[in-house]
Amino acid sequence: MTEPSEPGRTGAAHRRPGDVADRGDVPVHRGGEREPAHGRGPVVKAISLFTGIGGFDLGFERAGIETVLQAEQDPHCLGVLARQWASTRRIDDVRLVATAYPFEACPPECEDGCVREPECVGHQEIADEFGTIDVVHGGFPCTDISSAKDRWGAKGLEGEQSGLWSEFARVIAVVRPRWVVIENTGRLRNGRGGADLRAVVGELDRLDYVGVGIVLDAAAFGMPAARPRVVIVAGNARGTGGLECRRRLAAEIASNDPGCVVLEGSRQPRPAHHGPSRPTPGSYRKLTPLECERLQGFPDGWTAGQADSHRYRQLGNAVCVPVAEWIGHRLVAVDAMLGVAS
């Protein structure tokens, strides 16, 4: 397993910059109601964990990957997802994805079947309803990994929130997708002496997933701000292509490099900052939610219709859409090289 490297969507609901009127318009993305972005071949199906407002889902959709199940706890994020992907199934607790009944958190009345709303999505139900799942993707909580925690002592994967990585790993083990894509703050790379990164990579190794780790900076994708994020892309070594998937994936990343550095064994320098120069004191102001949407590559008004405080938090936690799209295209390309059909 190679550890982590650095380096639009169209439609009637997507408006050009400045087109979101102050009339209270809330653009709605009609997810699943049109042809996949690649326009050909079978649909690649994905499960989205810790979905947030759907940065991965939107970027992957542009690359031809359809997210069929979303898991997100925050009610305000769920409101955004429900508006943008009205027909996609969602659940509000990652622990209830790919479960075996009865689940330890289920109430007694679930003994003869789930009575939750939304209900659990058992592992057999995933197979029955969606068929083969090709990708499991998501960014597990960085709360206990973030450098902002350092002054109090970051707990990393031992923390309550970031420790939900164990649920991510559990879903991978049960579903056995062809691909796994994991995103987290750049601090995962070196926080706690690299212990958390080693733990994630070690668990993927144990599950027989091989791949590469990269650090992708939104600035390398034309975004006007530096936002480095660790991304681990791993393929199922037991599946089609086996260990060959890692070599093909590394070659595909190298040949389409927007400014990456493979973390392990790489001597490439970190890419230069592509964003604007740092402003001088007094020359800047607080960004609006609309500007934050654009910084993350979302269509204008993606998070509209709620308090600005929720929008700022959601966008600050989101996966940059062009970065997700680039990753999705790499997965689809490697599948094509390996002759994989969903």
Short mmCIF file of C-alpha atoms in Angstrom, two decimals:
data_model
loop_
_atom_site.label_atom_id
_atom_site.label_comp_id
_atom_site.label_asym_id
_atom_site.label_seq_id
_atom_site.Cartn_x
_atom_site.Cartn_y
_atom_site.Cartn_z
CA MET A 1 0.00 0.00 0.00
CA THR A 2 1.47 3.37 -0.98
CA GLU A 3 0.67 6.05 1.52
CA PRO A 4 -0.82 9.50 0.59
CA SER A 5 0.59 12.56 -2.58
CA GLU A 6 0.36 16.37 -3.19
CA PRO A 7 0.28 17.94 -6.10
CA GLY A 8 -18.23 21.86 -13.63
CA ARG A 9 -21.06 20.54 -13.77
CA THR A 10 -23.70 21.71 -16.24
CA GLY A 11 -27.45 21.75 -16.46
CA ALA A 12 -30.52 23.95 -16.18
CA ALA A 13 -30.07 24.31 -12.44
CA HIS A 14 -26.51 25.61 -12.74
CA ARG A 15 -26.19 29.34 -13.25
CA ARG A 16 -23.30 31.47 -14.34
CA PRO A 17 -21.57 33.55 -11.65
CA GLY A 18 -23.86 36.36 -10.61
CA ASP A 19 -27.03 34.65 -11.86
CA VAL A 20 -28.26 33.65 -8.41
CA ALA A 21 -30.63 36.47 -7.76
CA ASP A 22 -31.34 38.02 -4.43
CA ARG A 23 -34.92 36.90 -5.07
CA GLY A 24 -34.39 33.87 -2.85
CA ASP A 25 -33.90 31.43 -5.77
CA VAL A 26 -32.47 28.10 -4.65
CA PRO A 27 -30.97 26.22 -7.60
CA VAL A 28 -31.82 22.52 -7.50
CA HIS A 29 -29.65 19.85 -9.06
CA ARG A 30 -31.81 17.09 -10.49
CA GLY A 31 -29.48 14.26 -9.57
CA GLY A 32 -30.14 11.00 -11.35
CA GLU A 33 -32.51 12.51 -13.92
CA ARG A 34 -30.03 12.73 -16.77
CA GLU A 35 -27.32 10.72 -18.47
CA PRO A 36 -24.07 10.22 -16.52
CA ALA A 37 -21.36 12.73 -17.38
CA HIS A 38 -19.37 10.18 -19.36
CA GLY A 39 -22.46 9.54 -21.54
CA ARG A 40 -21.73 5.90 -22.25
CA GLY A 41 -21.28 2.50 -20.70
CA PRO A 42 -22.73 1.08 -17.49
CA VAL A 43 -23.23 3.28 -14.44
CA VAL A 44 -20.53 3.05 -11.78
CA LYS A 45 -22.31 2.90 -8.40
CA ALA A 46 -21.04 4.40 -5.17
CA ILE A 47 -21.89 4.69 -1.50
CA SER A 48 -21.11 8.05 0.07
CA LEU A 49 -20.14 8.13 3.76
CA PHE A 50 -19.97 11.35 5.81
CA THR A 51 -21.50 13.00 2.74
CA GLY A 52 -21.73 16.59 4.01
CA ILE A 53 -23.21 18.67 1.19
CA GLY A 54 -22.11 16.27 -1.54
CA GLY A 55 -18.78 17.55 -2.86
CA PHE A 56 -17.58 14.05 -3.62
CA ASP A 57 -20.99 13.04 -4.96
CA LEU A 58 -21.20 15.99 -7.34
CA GLY A 59 -17.64 15.65 -8.60
CA PHE A 60 -17.98 11.91 -9.06
CA GLU A 61 -21.26 12.35 -10.90
CA ARG A 62 -19.50 14.59 -13.41
CA ALA A 63 -17.06 11.73 -13.97
CA GLY A 64 -19.87 9.21 -14.51
CA ILE A 65 -20.10 7.74 -11.00
CA GLU A 66 -23.58 7.60 -9.49
CA THR A 67 -23.92 7.75 -5.71
CA VAL A 68 -26.84 5.50 -4.77
CA LEU A 69 -26.70 5.84 -0.98
CA GLN A 70 -25.65 8.78 1.21
CA ALA A 71 -24.89 8.70 4.93
CA GLU A 72 -24.88 12.03 6.76
CA GLN A 73 -25.87 12.98 10.29
CA ASP A 74 -26.18 16.78 10.19
CA PRO A 75 -29.82 17.79 9.59
CA HIS A 76 -28.88 20.96 7.70
CA CYS A 77 -26.59 19.03 5.36
CA LEU A 78 -29.36 16.47 4.90
CA GLY A 79 -31.62 19.31 3.80
CA VAL A 80 -29.14 20.32 1.09
CA LEU A 81 -28.78 16.71 -0.06
CA ALA A 82 -32.53 16.16 -0.16
CA ARG A 83 -32.94 19.21 -2.36
CA GLN A 84 -30.08 18.41 -4.72
CA TRP A 85 -30.58 14.63 -4.95
CA ALA A 86 -34.25 14.16 -4.22
CA SER A 87 -34.38 10.57 -5.46
CA THR A 88 -31.17 9.31 -3.81
CA ARG A 89 -31.54 7.20 -0.71
CA ARG A 90 -30.11 8.70 2.49
CA ILE A 91 -29.54 7.55 6.06
CA ASP A 92 -28.63 9.69 9.07
CA ASP A 93 -26.21 7.35 10.84
CA VAL A 94 -23.15 5.77 9.23
CA ARG A 95 -23.32 2.99 11.81
CA LEU A 96 -26.53 1.78 10.21
CA VAL A 97 -25.03 1.29 6.74
CA ALA A 98 -24.27 -2.31 5.72
CA THR A 99 -25.36 -3.64 9.10
CA ALA A 100 -26.43 -7.12 10.08
CA TYR A 101 -29.74 -7.37 11.96
CA PRO A 102 -30.26 -6.95 14.79
CA PHE A 103 -27.82 -4.08 15.13
CA GLU A 104 -26.62 -3.36 18.67
CA ALA A 105 -28.15 0.14 18.56
CA CYS A 106 -31.54 -1.07 17.33
CA PRO A 107 -34.51 -0.77 19.71
CA PRO A 108 -36.32 -4.00 20.74
CA GLU A 109 -39.18 -3.33 18.31
CA CYS A 110 -36.75 -3.79 15.40
CA GLU A 111 -36.39 -7.49 16.17
CA ASP A 112 -38.72 -8.47 13.31
CA GLY A 113 -37.59 -5.73 10.93
CA CYS A 114 -36.33 -2.18 10.98
CA VAL A 115 -38.74 0.47 12.25
CA ARG A 116 -36.34 3.41 12.06
CA GLU A 117 -37.06 6.43 9.88
CA PRO A 118 -34.97 6.53 7.80
CA GLU A 119 -34.49 2.82 8.19
CA CYS A 120 -31.21 0.94 8.39
CA VAL A 121 -29.64 -0.25 5.16
CA GLY A 122 -28.43 -3.79 5.83
CA HIS A 123 -25.64 -5.36 3.81
CA GLN A 124 -28.00 -7.79 2.11
CA GLU A 125 -30.40 -4.97 1.32
CA ILE A 126 -27.58 -3.06 -0.38
CA ALA A 127 -26.94 -6.02 -2.65
CA ASP A 128 -30.63 -6.53 -3.36
CA GLU A 129 -31.46 -2.88 -4.02
CA PHE A 130 -28.32 -1.56 -5.70
CA GLY A 131 -26.45 -4.61 -6.96
CA THR A 132 -22.67 -4.37 -7.06
CA ILE A 133 -21.19 -1.32 -5.34
CA ASP A 134 -18.09 -0.14 -7.20
CA VAL A 135 -16.90 2.69 -4.95
CA VAL A 136 -17.18 3.63 -1.28
CA HIS A 137 -16.04 7.21 -0.74
CA GLY A 138 -16.06 9.88 1.90
CA GLY A 139 -14.14 12.12 4.26
CA PHE A 140 -14.43 10.86 7.82
CA PRO A 141 -14.49 13.59 10.52
CA CYS A 142 -11.21 15.48 10.97
CA THR A 143 -12.28 16.99 14.30
CA ASP A 144 -9.75 15.06 16.39
CA ILE A 145 -7.01 15.21 13.73
CA SER A 146 -7.05 18.92 12.88
CA SER A 147 -4.03 20.98 13.88
CA ALA A 148 -6.46 23.30 15.67
CA LYS A 149 -6.64 20.60 18.34
CA ASP A 150 -2.89 20.41 18.88
CA ARG A 151 -2.70 22.89 21.73
CA TRP A 152 -5.02 20.66 23.76
CA GLY A 153 -3.58 17.40 22.48
CA ALA A 154 -5.14 15.87 19.39
CA LYS A 155 -6.64 12.42 19.98
CA GLY A 156 -6.62 11.47 16.30
CA LEU A 157 -8.38 8.21 15.50
CA GLU A 158 -8.78 7.62 19.23
CA GLY A 159 -11.14 10.59 19.41
CA GLU A 160 -14.91 10.23 19.37
CA GLN A 161 -15.44 11.91 16.00
CA SER A 162 -12.37 10.94 13.97
CA GLY A 163 -12.66 7.48 15.49
CA LEU A 164 -15.64 6.97 13.17
CA TRP A 165 -13.00 5.86 10.67
CA SER A 166 -13.69 2.43 12.18
CA GLU A 167 -17.21 2.60 10.73
CA PHE A 168 -15.79 3.53 7.33
CA ALA A 169 -13.51 0.49 7.53
CA ARG A 170 -16.40 -1.72 8.60
CA VAL A 171 -18.46 -0.71 5.57
CA ILE A 172 -15.49 -1.42 3.29
CA ALA A 173 -15.07 -4.87 4.83
CA VAL A 174 -18.75 -5.75 4.37
CA VAL A 175 -19.44 -4.21 0.96
CA ARG A 176 -16.05 -5.04 -0.65
CA PRO A 177 -16.22 -2.32 -3.33
CA ARG A 178 -13.78 -2.26 -6.23
CA TRP A 179 -12.50 1.16 -5.13
CA VAL A 180 -12.20 3.07 -1.87
CA VAL A 181 -11.59 6.82 -1.77
CA ILE A 182 -10.80 8.46 1.57
CA GLU A 183 -10.30 12.20 2.13
CA ASN A 184 -9.12 14.09 5.19
CA THR A 185 -7.25 17.16 6.30
CA GLY A 186 -3.58 17.46 5.38
CA ARG A 187 -2.88 17.02 9.08
CA LEU A 188 -3.62 13.29 8.70
CA ARG A 189 -0.27 13.08 6.95
CA ASN A 190 1.89 14.07 9.92
CA GLY A 191 -0.33 14.55 12.96
CA ARG A 192 0.60 12.45 16.00
CA GLY A 193 3.81 11.48 14.28
CA GLY A 194 1.93 9.95 11.37
CA ALA A 195 0.27 7.34 13.59
CA ASP A 196 -3.22 7.98 12.24
CA LEU A 197 -2.16 7.74 8.61
CA ARG A 198 -0.34 4.51 9.32
CA ALA A 199 -3.43 3.15 11.06
CA VAL A 200 -5.66 3.93 8.07
CA VAL A 201 -3.22 2.47 5.56
CA GLY A 202 -2.64 -0.54 7.80
CA GLU A 203 -6.36 -1.27 7.98
CA LEU A 204 -6.69 -1.05 4.21
CA ASP A 205 -3.77 -3.47 3.88
CA ARG A 206 -5.50 -5.84 6.28
CA LEU A 207 -8.62 -5.69 4.12
CA ASP A 208 -6.53 -6.44 0.99
CA TYR A 209 -6.83 -2.99 -0.56
CA VAL A 210 -3.83 -1.54 -2.38
CA GLY A 211 -3.37 1.88 -3.91
CA VAL A 212 -1.76 5.27 -3.54
CA GLY A 213 -1.95 8.18 -1.18
CA ILE A 214 -1.81 11.71 -2.54
CA VAL A 215 -2.12 15.25 -1.29
CA LEU A 216 -4.34 17.22 -3.64
CA ASP A 217 -4.47 20.99 -3.34
CA ALA A 218 -7.54 22.77 -4.70
CA ALA A 219 -5.21 25.51 -6.01
CA ALA A 220 -3.80 23.01 -8.53
CA PHE A 221 -7.30 22.66 -10.00
CA GLY A 222 -7.84 26.34 -10.70
CA MET A 223 -9.42 27.22 -7.36
CA PRO A 224 -8.25 30.61 -5.97
CA ALA A 225 -7.19 29.24 -2.59
CA ALA A 226 -4.72 26.68 -1.24
CA ARG A 227 -6.55 23.76 0.33
CA PRO A 228 -4.31 20.67 0.59
CA ARG A 229 -6.11 17.46 1.46
CA VAL A 230 -4.85 13.92 1.93
CA VAL A 231 -6.63 11.51 -0.41
CA ILE A 232 -6.15 7.74 -0.34
CA VAL A 233 -7.35 5.81 -3.39
CA ALA A 234 -7.20 2.04 -3.01
CA GLY A 235 -8.37 -0.88 -5.12
CA ASN A 236 -9.59 -4.31 -4.06
CA ALA A 237 -6.61 -6.64 -4.51
CA ARG A 238 -8.99 -9.63 -4.55
CA GLY A 239 -11.06 -8.22 -7.39
CA THR A 240 -10.69 -7.75 -11.13
CA GLY A 241 -7.19 -6.53 -11.91
CA GLY A 242 -5.93 -7.46 -8.45
CA LEU A 243 -2.58 -5.91 -7.63
CA GLU A 244 -2.37 -4.54 -11.17
CA CYS A 245 -4.87 -1.85 -10.19
CA ARG A 246 -2.22 -0.08 -8.10
CA ARG A 247 0.28 0.15 -10.95
CA ARG A 248 -2.37 1.34 -13.38
CA LEU A 249 -3.70 3.85 -10.87
CA ALA A 250 -0.26 5.31 -10.18
CA ALA A 251 0.39 5.60 -13.93
CA GLU A 252 -2.98 7.25 -14.52
CA ILE A 253 -2.34 9.81 -11.77
CA ALA A 254 1.17 10.54 -13.06
CA SER A 255 -0.01 11.06 -16.64
CA ASN A 256 -2.79 13.45 -15.55
CA ASP A 257 -0.87 15.18 -12.77
CA PRO A 258 -2.35 18.57 -11.83
CA GLY A 259 0.50 19.08 -9.36
CA CYS A 260 0.61 15.98 -7.14
CA VAL A 261 3.24 14.47 -4.92
CA VAL A 262 2.97 10.82 -3.93
CA LEU A 263 3.71 10.81 -0.23
CA GLU A 264 5.71 7.62 0.03
CA GLY A 265 8.94 7.34 -1.91
CA SER A 266 8.46 10.58 -3.82
CA ARG A 267 11.12 13.25 -4.26
CA GLN A 268 8.83 15.66 -6.09
CA PRO A 269 8.55 19.09 -4.49
CA ARG A 270 5.27 20.40 -3.18
CA PRO A 271 3.51 22.43 -5.90
CA ALA A 272 3.79 26.18 -5.78
CA HIS A 273 0.79 28.06 -4.44
CA HIS A 274 -1.50 28.84 -7.37
CA GLY A 275 -3.86 31.13 -5.50
CA PRO A 276 -3.77 34.89 -4.99
CA SER A 277 -1.05 36.49 -2.88
CA ARG A 278 -1.77 36.96 0.80
CA PRO A 279 -3.71 40.22 1.35
CA THR A 280 -2.36 42.97 3.51
CA PRO A 281 -4.24 43.89 6.72
CA GLY A 282 -7.22 46.10 5.99
CA SER A 283 -7.43 45.07 2.34
CA TYR A 284 -9.80 42.15 2.79
CA ARG A 285 -13.30 41.38 4.04
CA LYS A 286 -15.31 38.33 5.04
CA LEU A 287 -16.29 36.16 2.09
CA THR A 288 -19.97 35.68 1.38
CA PRO A 289 -21.51 32.17 1.31
CA LEU A 290 -21.85 32.50 -2.46
CA GLU A 291 -18.14 33.22 -2.79
CA CYS A 292 -17.36 30.23 -0.58
CA GLU A 293 -19.47 28.03 -2.86
CA ARG A 294 -17.42 29.21 -5.82
CA LEU A 295 -14.14 28.63 -3.95
CA GLN A 296 -15.18 25.00 -3.47
CA GLY A 297 -16.43 24.58 -7.03
CA PHE A 298 -20.15 24.26 -6.24
CA PRO A 299 -22.84 25.81 -8.42
CA ASP A 300 -24.07 29.17 -7.16
CA GLY A 301 -26.69 28.84 -4.46
CA TRP A 302 -25.95 25.18 -3.71
CA THR A 303 -26.40 25.74 0.03
CA ALA A 304 -28.94 28.59 -0.15
CA GLY A 305 -32.15 28.63 1.86
CA GLN A 306 -30.63 28.38 5.35
CA ALA A 307 -28.71 30.50 7.84
CA ASP A 308 -25.33 31.77 6.69
CA SER A 309 -23.69 30.17 9.74
CA HIS A 310 -24.74 26.73 8.49
CA ARG A 311 -23.57 27.51 4.98
CA TYR A 312 -20.11 28.65 6.12
CA ARG A 313 -19.63 25.53 8.23
CA GLN A 314 -20.83 23.19 5.48
CA LEU A 315 -18.63 24.75 2.84
CA GLY A 316 -15.62 24.79 5.15
CA ASN A 317 -16.00 21.04 5.65
CA ALA A 318 -16.78 20.21 2.02
CA VAL A 319 -14.67 18.34 -0.50
CA CYS A 320 -13.67 20.63 -3.38
CA VAL A 321 -15.80 19.54 -6.36
CA PRO A 322 -13.14 19.80 -9.13
CA VAL A 323 -10.77 17.70 -7.00
CA ALA A 324 -13.43 15.01 -6.59
CA GLU A 325 -14.19 15.09 -10.31
CA TRP A 326 -10.51 14.59 -11.16
CA ILE A 327 -10.34 11.57 -8.84
CA GLY A 328 -13.51 10.13 -10.38
CA HIS A 329 -12.11 10.39 -13.89
CA ARG A 330 -8.99 8.53 -12.77
CA LEU A 331 -11.07 5.64 -11.39
CA VAL A 332 -13.18 5.40 -14.54
CA ALA A 333 -10.04 5.48 -16.70
CA VAL A 334 -8.32 2.70 -14.75
CA ASP A 335 -11.47 0.56 -14.91
CA ALA A 336 -11.42 1.00 -18.67
CA MET A 337 -7.75 -0.05 -18.82
CA LEU A 338 -8.53 -3.17 -16.81
CA GLY A 339 -11.61 -3.97 -18.89
CA VAL A 340 -13.89 -3.72 -15.87
CA ALA A 341 -17.64 -3.42 -16.50
CA SER A 342 -20.10 -2.68 -13.70
#
